[in-house]
């Protein structure tokens, strides 16, 4: 089944693959209906891309069981994937699930088709063994998560007093363990503020031989500006950016000491020679509860292999800042724009400078002392024999906060994949053991919720 | 005929267009044979691209007339073009010659298919009017010029004592006027040294949410290093780089005063708000006889539209320095590598830094007091009614020096197109009047050589 799902190239960011992305929603709908779930497709309207309107893939709302005496759990997952091509450095065909050394390689294997199928297999197992499901299950699966979940939040808001009105717990399996072997529960995520910086100065790209030396080159300006943003060890140089960080309580501080994490192993696993810090706690704090700034690339400059002796006319730098409590996106955006404009003034270039604010998402930190987290922890213990670590994540899953606010109830992030699953990267995989234990974990979680 | 030539998509840098590039050579061979020229195709072997071997397009050597009592002129041109796509910002289909306001738009219209066809039309006219051509004409046309003229120099060296042995003059029409209306002869070109700077630090691209803040990001290192190369007004910050410049003689200095060039018009024509200098002479000196450094782009970073929250693992910055007499490529390369390594040391990053030297070409400055230049000047005067300016060019045409050295005789650069023809850029065109006057100029040049 995972091979079938991976073979559907549901790349939401690629308009040419929109029909496969829509197909993937229908495919999952059939699987859920086979389990007895009632499903509806929620049409989310159109999207404008390259000046053209194309249909958004629908979101799927499903319901299995409608017993007013039972509690209700909402399961969220996404059916779309990041782009992938063999040429990017994959060892196998990215859309052909390939087993090597008990690992299942394929785009979406871990992010997030594998975990979505774990839910389906968990229910299948309960059916097969004629175990009554002790809780009503609602499903919300979307296919635009990798492209900003366009349309989802609006649709969910409209369902606040309908589909979402009786949800008692939400569970999301769309993140990763901290390491390769120990399970964990996730109770925090960073938010994000993204930015573009455009520099233009000449009408069109020019020949660097003919015009070199007598132009204020936009790309040189842009590189200089972006080089002012961070220090070598990725500390952000924007004044005030660290001022609003939530103070760490003793209780929170103590949590870090218990966490199973080996800095040296982590360093080796990503192939780095040295990290900015070798202290476990400092590293995790920087990763989870401090902002960071990453420069992603430049649009408009020459990016191919080989040489092209061009002076690019319009270049756009892309960077983003991950934000944490209690940073506010509005204030962060203002701080960044002010800083960029101040720095630009000192450059003395006649070129046109246009910093722009992109999308943002809020950070999320949840209380873990509730039945939802407790059920997750007991399920993990049952399957893995150890208590899970309570961790946070550096990345952003904006819909987490939306579910929490719209249902007014606990959202649990229950990761199934290992830290080295390489979501968003080349050679994404899910370990076979994680996939199988994932089914068991979700099944146990459903049964544990009975005890509430 | 120009429309037919432009329609052949002879993009030498694109391996998928290799068959069209080869087709273009055959197409020109037929045109030359129709004029009575004897032609041979010189096979230049293979090229390795993306790990595959593909055939290089052959070069064409042709000969029209073989009268031992006559002098011999060698004509060089190239049949390949830069890439072009409507999406890049062309107003018309780049491979469909389109006339708008007496301008002929199309890739290659001016660089260099138009000028090559001017030679063919010039000979046609002489044939049509039964004028005896007073000189033997040899043709050397290649189809790899936009990709470093791979294989050409070697082939020419082998022909030093054969095809090239009796060449008295060489003429190349592959550059541009200084302005839009006044003709000129070109007697100098800058050379080039090109560089790549690679920074790597992690095994593969990483998710900026999950890993941001605890990595020495290779792209941040690269931007910082490249921001150290130039000042805002494009002065090179590498110590010693201006030390070897040939001193300017009074005679050379006086040449600049005569040249017809309007800085304000030039500034407007490229859409710049302000140039680093507003003084005509300073600007031309920087453009023609001083080095400059242009950053072309970055390979390996995100370069698409939209957002991708990635930490690129391996980024390669590309830049080049145009060199002038008496700079030596070997010394320039050493200076640049030393500077980069010194700057890198002060960065304090554990990432791997690998600056690399790319291809280079020597600058060229020619004596203009000879019969070749005089014939060119008289031809220009006949057609345009004014004496041409004697200019230099900021760009590099390495084959110029090769012809000069292998024949031991004068090489004349006789530009036909206007300054705003936008070679290498979007909306390349040749003015209809330049195309027609181009035919007349080359025809007159051939007739003027008779007087030698």
Short mmCIF file of N, CA and C in Angstrom, two decimals, chain A residues 245 262 283 287 426 443:
data_model
loop_
_atom_site.label_atom_id
_atom_site.label_comp_id
_atom_site.label_asym_id
_atom_site.label_seq_id
_atom_site.Cartn_x
_atom_site.Cartn_y
_atom_site.Cartn_z
N UNK A 245 12.44 36.53 24.03
CA UNK A 245 12.39 35.09 24.31
C UNK A 245 11.77 34.80 25.68
N UNK A 262 22.79 12.52 21.66
CA UNK A 262 24.25 12.51 21.59
C UNK A 262 24.73 13.49 20.54
N UNK A 283 22.68 23.15 22.55
CA UNK A 283 22.30 22.83 21.18
C UNK A 283 20.78 22.67 21.05
N UNK A 287 18.03 24.93 19.04
CA UNK A 287 17.26 24.28 17.99
C UNK A 287 15.76 24.43 18.21
N UNK A 426 17.07 14.58 -0.12
CA UNK A 426 17.29 13.42 -0.96
C UNK A 426 17.21 12.15 -0.11
N UNK A 443 -2.40 2.25 17.05
CA UNK A 443 -3.43 1.32 17.52
C UNK A 443 -3.50 1.39 19.06
#
